[in-house]
Tab-separated table of C-alpha atoms and ligand atoms in Angstrom:
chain	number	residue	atom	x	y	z
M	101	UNK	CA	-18.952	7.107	57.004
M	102	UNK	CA	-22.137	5.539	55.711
M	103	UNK	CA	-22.452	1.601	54.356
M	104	UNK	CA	-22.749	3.683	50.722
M	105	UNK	CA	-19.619	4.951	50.817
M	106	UNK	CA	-18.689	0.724	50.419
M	107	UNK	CA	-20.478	-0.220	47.737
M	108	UNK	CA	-19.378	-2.206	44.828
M	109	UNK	CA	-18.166	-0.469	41.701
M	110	UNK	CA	-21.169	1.207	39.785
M	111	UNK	CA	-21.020	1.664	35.763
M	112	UNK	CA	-19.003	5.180	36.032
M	113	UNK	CA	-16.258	3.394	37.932
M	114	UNK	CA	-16.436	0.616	35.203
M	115	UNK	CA	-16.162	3.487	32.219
M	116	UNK	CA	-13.078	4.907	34.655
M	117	UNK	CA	-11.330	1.926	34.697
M	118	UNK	CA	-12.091	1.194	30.789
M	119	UNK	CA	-10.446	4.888	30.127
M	120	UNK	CA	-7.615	4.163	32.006
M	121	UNK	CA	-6.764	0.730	30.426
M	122	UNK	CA	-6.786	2.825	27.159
M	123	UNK	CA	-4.757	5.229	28.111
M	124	UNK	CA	-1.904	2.714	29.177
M	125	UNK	CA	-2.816	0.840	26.329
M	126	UNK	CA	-2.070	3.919	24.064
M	127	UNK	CA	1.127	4.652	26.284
M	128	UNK	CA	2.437	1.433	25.817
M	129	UNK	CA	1.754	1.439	21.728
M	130	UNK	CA	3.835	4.984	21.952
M	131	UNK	CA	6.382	3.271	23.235
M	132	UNK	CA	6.194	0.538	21.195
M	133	UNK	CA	6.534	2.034	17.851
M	134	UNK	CA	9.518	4.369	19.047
M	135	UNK	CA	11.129	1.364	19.575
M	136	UNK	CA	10.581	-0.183	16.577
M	137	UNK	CA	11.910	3.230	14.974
M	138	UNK	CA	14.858	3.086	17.154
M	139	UNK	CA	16.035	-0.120	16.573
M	140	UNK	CA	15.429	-1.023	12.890
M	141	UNK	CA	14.594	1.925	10.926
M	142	UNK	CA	10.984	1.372	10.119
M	143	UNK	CA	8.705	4.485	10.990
M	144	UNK	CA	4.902	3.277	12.018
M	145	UNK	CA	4.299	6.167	14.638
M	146	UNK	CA	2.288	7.997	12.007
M	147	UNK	CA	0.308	5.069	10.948
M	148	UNK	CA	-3.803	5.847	11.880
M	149	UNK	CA	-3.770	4.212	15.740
M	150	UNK	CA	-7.004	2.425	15.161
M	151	UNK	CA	-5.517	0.056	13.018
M	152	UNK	CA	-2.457	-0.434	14.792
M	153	UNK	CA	-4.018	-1.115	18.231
M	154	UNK	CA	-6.047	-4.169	16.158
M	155	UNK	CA	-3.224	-6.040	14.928
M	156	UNK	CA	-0.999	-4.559	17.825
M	157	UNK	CA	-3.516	-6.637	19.889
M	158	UNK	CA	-4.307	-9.795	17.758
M	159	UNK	CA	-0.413	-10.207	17.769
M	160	UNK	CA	-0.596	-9.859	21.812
M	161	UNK	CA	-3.456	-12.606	22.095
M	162	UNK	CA	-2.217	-14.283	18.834
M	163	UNK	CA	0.809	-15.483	21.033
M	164	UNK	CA	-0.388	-15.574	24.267
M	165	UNK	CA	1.545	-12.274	25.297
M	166	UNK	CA	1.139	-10.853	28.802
M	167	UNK	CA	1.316	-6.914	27.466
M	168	UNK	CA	2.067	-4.515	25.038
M	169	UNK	CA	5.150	-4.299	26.795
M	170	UNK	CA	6.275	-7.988	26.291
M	171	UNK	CA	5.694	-7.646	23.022
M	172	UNK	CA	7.660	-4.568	22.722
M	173	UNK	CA	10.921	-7.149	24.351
M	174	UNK	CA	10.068	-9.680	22.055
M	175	UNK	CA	10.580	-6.884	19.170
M	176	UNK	CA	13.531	-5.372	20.463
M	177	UNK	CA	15.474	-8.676	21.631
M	178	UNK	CA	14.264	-10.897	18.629
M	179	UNK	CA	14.558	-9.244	14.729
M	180	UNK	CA	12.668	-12.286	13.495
M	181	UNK	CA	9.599	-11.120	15.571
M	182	UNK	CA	9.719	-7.365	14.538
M	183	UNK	CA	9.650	-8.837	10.790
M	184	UNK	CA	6.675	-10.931	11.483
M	185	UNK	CA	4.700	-7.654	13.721
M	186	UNK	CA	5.997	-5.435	10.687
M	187	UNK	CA	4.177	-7.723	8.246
M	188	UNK	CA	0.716	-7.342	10.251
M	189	UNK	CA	1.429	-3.467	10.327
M	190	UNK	CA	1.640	-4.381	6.142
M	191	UNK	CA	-1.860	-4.580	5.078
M	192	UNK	CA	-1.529	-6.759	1.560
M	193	UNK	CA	-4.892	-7.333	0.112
M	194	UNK	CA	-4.654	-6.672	-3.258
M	195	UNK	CA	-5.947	-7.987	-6.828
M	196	UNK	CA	-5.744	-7.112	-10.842
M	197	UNK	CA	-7.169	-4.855	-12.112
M	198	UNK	CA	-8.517	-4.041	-9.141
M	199	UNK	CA	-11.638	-1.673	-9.128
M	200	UNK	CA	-11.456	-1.833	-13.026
M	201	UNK	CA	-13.025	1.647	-13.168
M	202	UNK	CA	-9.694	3.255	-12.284
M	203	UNK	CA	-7.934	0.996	-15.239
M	204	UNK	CA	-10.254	2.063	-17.802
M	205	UNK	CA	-10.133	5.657	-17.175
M	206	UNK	CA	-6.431	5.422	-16.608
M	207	UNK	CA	-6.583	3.910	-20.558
M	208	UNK	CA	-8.636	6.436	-21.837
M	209	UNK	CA	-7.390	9.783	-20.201
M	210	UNK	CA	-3.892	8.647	-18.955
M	211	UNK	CA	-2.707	6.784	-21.525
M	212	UNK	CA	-2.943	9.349	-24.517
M	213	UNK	CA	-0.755	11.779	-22.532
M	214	UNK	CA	2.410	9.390	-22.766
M	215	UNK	CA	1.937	8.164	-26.687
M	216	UNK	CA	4.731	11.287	-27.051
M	217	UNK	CA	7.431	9.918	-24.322
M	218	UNK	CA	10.211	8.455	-26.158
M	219	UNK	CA	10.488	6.839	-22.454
M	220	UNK	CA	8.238	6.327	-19.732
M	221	UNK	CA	8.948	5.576	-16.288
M	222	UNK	CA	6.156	4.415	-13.770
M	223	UNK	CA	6.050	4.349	-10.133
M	224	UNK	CA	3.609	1.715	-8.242
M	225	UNK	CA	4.005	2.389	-4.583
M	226	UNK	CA	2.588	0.109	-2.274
M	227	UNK	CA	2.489	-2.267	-4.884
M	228	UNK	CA	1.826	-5.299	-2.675
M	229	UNK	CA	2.422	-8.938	-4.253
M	230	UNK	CA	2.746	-7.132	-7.765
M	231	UNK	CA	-1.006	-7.919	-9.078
M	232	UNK	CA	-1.076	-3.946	-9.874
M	233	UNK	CA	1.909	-3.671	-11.773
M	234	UNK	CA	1.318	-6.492	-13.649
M	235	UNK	CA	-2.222	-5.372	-14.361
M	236	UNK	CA	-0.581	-2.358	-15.704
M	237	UNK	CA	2.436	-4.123	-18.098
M	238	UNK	CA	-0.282	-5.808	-19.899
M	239	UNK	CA	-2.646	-2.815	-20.384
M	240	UNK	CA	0.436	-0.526	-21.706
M	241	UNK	CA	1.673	-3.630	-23.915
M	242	UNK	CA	-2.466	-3.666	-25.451
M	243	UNK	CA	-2.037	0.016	-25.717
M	244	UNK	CA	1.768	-0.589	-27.859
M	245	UNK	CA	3.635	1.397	-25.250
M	246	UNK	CA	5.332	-1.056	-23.081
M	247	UNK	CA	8.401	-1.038	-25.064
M	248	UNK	CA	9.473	1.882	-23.521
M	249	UNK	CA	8.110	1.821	-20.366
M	250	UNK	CA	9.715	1.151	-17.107
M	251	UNK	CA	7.836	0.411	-14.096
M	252	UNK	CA	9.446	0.693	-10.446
M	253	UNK	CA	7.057	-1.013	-8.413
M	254	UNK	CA	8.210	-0.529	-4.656
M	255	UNK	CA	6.984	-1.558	-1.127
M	256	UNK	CA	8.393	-1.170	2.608
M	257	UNK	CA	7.393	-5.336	2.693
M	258	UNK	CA	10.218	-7.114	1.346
M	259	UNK	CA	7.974	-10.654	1.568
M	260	UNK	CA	5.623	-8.748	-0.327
M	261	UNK	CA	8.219	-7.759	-3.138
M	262	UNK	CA	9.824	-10.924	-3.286
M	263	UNK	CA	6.408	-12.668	-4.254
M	264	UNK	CA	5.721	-10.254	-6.791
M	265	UNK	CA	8.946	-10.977	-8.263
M	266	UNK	CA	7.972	-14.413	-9.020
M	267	UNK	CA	4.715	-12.957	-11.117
M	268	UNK	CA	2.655	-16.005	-10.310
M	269	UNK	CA	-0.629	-15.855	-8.606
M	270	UNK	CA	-3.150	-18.305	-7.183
M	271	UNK	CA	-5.276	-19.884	-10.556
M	272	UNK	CA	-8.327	-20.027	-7.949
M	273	UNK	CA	-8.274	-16.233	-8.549
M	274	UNK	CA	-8.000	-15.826	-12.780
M	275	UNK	CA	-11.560	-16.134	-12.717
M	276	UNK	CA	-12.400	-13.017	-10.536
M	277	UNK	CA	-9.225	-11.106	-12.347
M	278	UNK	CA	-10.375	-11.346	-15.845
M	279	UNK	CA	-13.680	-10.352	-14.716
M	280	UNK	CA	-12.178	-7.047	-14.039
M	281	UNK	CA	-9.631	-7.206	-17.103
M	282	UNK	CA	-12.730	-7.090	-18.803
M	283	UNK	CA	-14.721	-4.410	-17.034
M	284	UNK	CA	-11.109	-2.463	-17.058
M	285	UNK	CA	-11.319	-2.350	-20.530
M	286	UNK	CA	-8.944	-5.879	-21.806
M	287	UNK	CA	-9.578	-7.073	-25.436
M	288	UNK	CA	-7.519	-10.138	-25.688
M	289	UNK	CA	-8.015	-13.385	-24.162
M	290	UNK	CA	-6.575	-13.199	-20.552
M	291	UNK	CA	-4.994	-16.098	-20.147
M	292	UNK	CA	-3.149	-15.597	-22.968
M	293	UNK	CA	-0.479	-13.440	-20.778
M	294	UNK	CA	0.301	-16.901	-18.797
M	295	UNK	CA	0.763	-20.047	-18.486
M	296	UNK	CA	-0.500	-22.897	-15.805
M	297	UNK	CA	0.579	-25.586	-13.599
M	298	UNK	CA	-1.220	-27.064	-10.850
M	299	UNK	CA	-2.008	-23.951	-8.878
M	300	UNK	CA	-0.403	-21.022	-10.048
M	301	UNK	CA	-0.479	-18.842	-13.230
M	302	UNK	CA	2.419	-17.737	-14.239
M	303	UNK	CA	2.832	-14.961	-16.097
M	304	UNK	CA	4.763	-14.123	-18.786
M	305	UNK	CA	8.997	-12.835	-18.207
M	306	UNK	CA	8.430	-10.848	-20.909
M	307	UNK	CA	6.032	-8.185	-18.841
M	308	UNK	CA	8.832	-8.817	-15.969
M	309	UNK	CA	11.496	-7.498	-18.089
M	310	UNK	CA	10.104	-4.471	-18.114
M	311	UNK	CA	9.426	-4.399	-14.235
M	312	UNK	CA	12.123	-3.326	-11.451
M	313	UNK	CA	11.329	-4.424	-8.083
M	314	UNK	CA	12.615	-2.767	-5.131
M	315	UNK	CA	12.098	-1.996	-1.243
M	316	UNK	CA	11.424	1.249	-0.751
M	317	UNK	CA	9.284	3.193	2.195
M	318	UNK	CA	7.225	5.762	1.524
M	319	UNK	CA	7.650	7.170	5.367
M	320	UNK	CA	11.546	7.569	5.739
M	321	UNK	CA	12.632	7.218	1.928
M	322	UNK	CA	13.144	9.840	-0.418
M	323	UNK	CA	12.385	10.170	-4.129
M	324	UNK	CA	14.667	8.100	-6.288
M	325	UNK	CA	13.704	9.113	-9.821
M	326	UNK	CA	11.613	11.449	-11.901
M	327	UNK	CA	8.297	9.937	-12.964
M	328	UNK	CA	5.625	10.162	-16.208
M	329	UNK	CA	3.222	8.006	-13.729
M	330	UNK	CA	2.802	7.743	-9.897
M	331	UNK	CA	0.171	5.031	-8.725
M	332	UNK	CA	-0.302	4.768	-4.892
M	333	UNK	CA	-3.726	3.240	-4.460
M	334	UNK	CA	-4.960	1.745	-0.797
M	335	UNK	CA	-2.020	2.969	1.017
M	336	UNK	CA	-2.441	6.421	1.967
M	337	UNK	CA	-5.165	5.395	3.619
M	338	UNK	CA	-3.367	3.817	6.724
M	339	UNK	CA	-1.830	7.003	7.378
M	340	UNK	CA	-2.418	9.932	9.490
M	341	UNK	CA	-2.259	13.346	7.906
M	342	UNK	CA	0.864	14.401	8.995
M	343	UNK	CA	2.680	11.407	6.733
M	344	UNK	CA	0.094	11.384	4.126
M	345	UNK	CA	1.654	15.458	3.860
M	346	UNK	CA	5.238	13.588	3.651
M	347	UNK	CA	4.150	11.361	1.325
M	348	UNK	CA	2.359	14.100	-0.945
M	349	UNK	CA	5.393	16.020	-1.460
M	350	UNK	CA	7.163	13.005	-2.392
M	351	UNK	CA	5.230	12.483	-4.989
M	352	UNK	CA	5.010	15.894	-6.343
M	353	UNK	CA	8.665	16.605	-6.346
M	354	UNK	CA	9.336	12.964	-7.996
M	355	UNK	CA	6.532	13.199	-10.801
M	356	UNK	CA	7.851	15.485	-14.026
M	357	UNK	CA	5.732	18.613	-15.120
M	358	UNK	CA	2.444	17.060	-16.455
M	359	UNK	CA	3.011	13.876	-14.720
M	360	UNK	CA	0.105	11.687	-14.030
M	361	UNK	CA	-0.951	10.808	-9.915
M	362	UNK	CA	-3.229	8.010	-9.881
M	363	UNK	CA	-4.894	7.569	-5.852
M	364	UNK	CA	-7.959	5.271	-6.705
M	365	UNK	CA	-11.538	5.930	-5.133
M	366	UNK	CA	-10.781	5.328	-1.879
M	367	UNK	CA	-7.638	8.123	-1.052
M	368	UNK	CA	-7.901	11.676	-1.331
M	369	UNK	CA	-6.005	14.666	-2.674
M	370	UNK	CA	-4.709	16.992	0.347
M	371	UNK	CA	-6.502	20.577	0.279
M	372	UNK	CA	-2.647	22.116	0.147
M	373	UNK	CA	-1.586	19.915	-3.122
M	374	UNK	CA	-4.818	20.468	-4.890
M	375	UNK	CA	-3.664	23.336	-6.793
M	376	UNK	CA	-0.523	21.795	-8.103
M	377	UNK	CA	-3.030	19.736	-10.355
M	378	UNK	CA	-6.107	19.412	-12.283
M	379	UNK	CA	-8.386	16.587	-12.158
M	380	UNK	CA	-8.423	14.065	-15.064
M	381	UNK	CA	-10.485	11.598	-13.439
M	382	UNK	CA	-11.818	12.720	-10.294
M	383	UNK	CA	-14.153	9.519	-9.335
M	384	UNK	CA	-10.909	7.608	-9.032
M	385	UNK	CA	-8.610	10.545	-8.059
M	386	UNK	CA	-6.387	10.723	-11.587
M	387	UNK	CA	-4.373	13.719	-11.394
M	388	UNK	CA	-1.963	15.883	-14.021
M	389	UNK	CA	0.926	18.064	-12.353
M	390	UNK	CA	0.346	21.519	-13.782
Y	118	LIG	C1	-3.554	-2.672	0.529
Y	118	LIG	S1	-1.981	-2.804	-0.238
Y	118	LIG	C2	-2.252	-1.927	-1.726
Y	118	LIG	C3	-1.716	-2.651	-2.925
Y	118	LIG	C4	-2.089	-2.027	-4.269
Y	118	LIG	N1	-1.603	-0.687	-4.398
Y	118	LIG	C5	-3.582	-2.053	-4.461
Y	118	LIG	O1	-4.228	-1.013	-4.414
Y	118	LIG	O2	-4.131	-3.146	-4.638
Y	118	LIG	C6	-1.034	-1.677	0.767
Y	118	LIG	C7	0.459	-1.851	0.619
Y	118	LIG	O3	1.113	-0.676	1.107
Y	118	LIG	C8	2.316	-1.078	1.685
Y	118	LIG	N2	2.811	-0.042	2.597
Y	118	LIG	C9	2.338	0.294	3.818
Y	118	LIG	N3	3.102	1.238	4.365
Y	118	LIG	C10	4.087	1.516	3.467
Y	118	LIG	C11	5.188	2.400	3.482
Y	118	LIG	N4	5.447	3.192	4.519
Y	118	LIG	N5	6.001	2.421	2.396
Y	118	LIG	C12	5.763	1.605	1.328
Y	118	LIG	N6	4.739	0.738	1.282
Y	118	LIG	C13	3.903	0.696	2.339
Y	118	LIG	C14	1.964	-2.349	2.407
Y	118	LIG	O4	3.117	-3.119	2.699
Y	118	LIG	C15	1.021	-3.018	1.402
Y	118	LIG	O5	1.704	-3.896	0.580
């Protein structure tokens, strides 16, 4: 044996080691996420495994975990701590109105399709905090149809649908959301939809009343209704293709014949759904169901 045969570990070792750390790493997250299925229901193992890993790991260093795997006890012994991983796996960033684009066209091409419904039921998946389906009330009560509109506005986060509820958001952020009211195509004076206190507007019941709230997720839940309107905008996203199939045919088999799917700019119509519509707006992914 030769003194080379002892040296230290060289770069390729390094990259060995690196792969192998992954590979446990991506064991462990398997393992992980079956457990979480197991025990309470929720169903992340076909959520894109780039983003989990990130908050998987934040969480880990977050609270000074040893592994995956202690994590994973934490989850299964404590419910509390599943709710707070669950709510990292929950990516909420949301605004109104937000990219205003889709809002207009969703006035101008959308909205003359439903002036005929004697009712009209809307479905916001994913809504988040609400800001969308709010954002929406107000456009369809500018347009004179909000009457007889309902609008289900689900999410698997029930923090997240219990703060929409309340249909108060931060005043620091009116100023950014009636930029886009504008740009989406608003005429009236925004904050004439709410009123103020110290840090929160607060917006009108009266677009509540016309709002029902509701957990509901889009990977183990089935349809509940039959819609005129589907919106799910930045959520399909997080999701590899094998759910965003589930999700598809959840959406075609709630929406009624020439129902209106609204995905936003940055989601995409699967190849094997794309004849089951036309395009009405296809910068921002407005569909009709033939
Ligand atoms: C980035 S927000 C999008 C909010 C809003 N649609 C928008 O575009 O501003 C994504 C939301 O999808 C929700 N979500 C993620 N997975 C879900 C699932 N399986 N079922 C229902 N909602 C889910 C998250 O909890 C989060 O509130």
């Amino acid at each position: 044996m030769s003194d080379s045969d002892f040296t230290e570990a060289g770069p390729e070792l390094e990259e060995d080691e690196e792969s192998q750390q992954h590979h446990l790493e991506e064991i462990e997250i398997q393992l992980l996420l079956e457990g979480i299925y197991l025990a309470y229901g929720y169903d992340f193992r076909h959520y894109l495994r780039s983003s989990i890993h990130r908050r998987v790991r934040s969480r880990v260093n977050l609270d000074n975990l040893p592994s995956i795997t202690a994590l994973l006890d934490k989850v299964l012994h404590e419910p509390d701590y599943f709710h707070l991983l669950a709510n990292d796996f929950s990516i909420k960033v949301t605004e109104m109105y937000r990219d205003p684009h889709f809002f207009r066209l969703f006035r101008e091409r959308g909205v003359p399709l439903l002036r005929n419904k004697s009712e009209i039921r809307i479905w916001h998946a994913g809504c988040s905090t609400g800001e969308e389906v709010y954002s929406m009330a107000i456009l369809l009560l500018e347009e004179g149809l909000l009457h007889r509109t309902k609008l289900y506005a689900t999410d698997m986060n029930e923090q997240a649908i219990q703060k929409a509820k309340l249909g108060k958001f931060p005043l620091k952020r009116m100023q950014s959301f009636t930029k886009n009211y504008l740009q989406a195509g608003g005429v009236k004076e925004f904050s004439s939809y709410y009123t103020t206190d110290k840090e929160y507007a607060i917006f009108h019941p009266e677009l509540a009343d016309h709002i029902v709230f509701a957990q509901h997720n889009l990977a183990t839940d089935s349809t509940f209704n039959e819609f005129h309107v589907i919106l799910c905008r930045n959520v399909l996203i997080y999701f590899d293709a094998t759910l965003q199939h589930r999700v598809h045919q959840l959406f075609y088999e709630s929406l009624a014949e020439g129902g209106i799917l609204g995905l936003g700019s940055m989601e995409s119509m699967l190849a094997a759904y794309k004849p089951s519509y036309e395009e009405l707006a296809p910068a921002e992914r407005i569909f009709r169901k033939r």
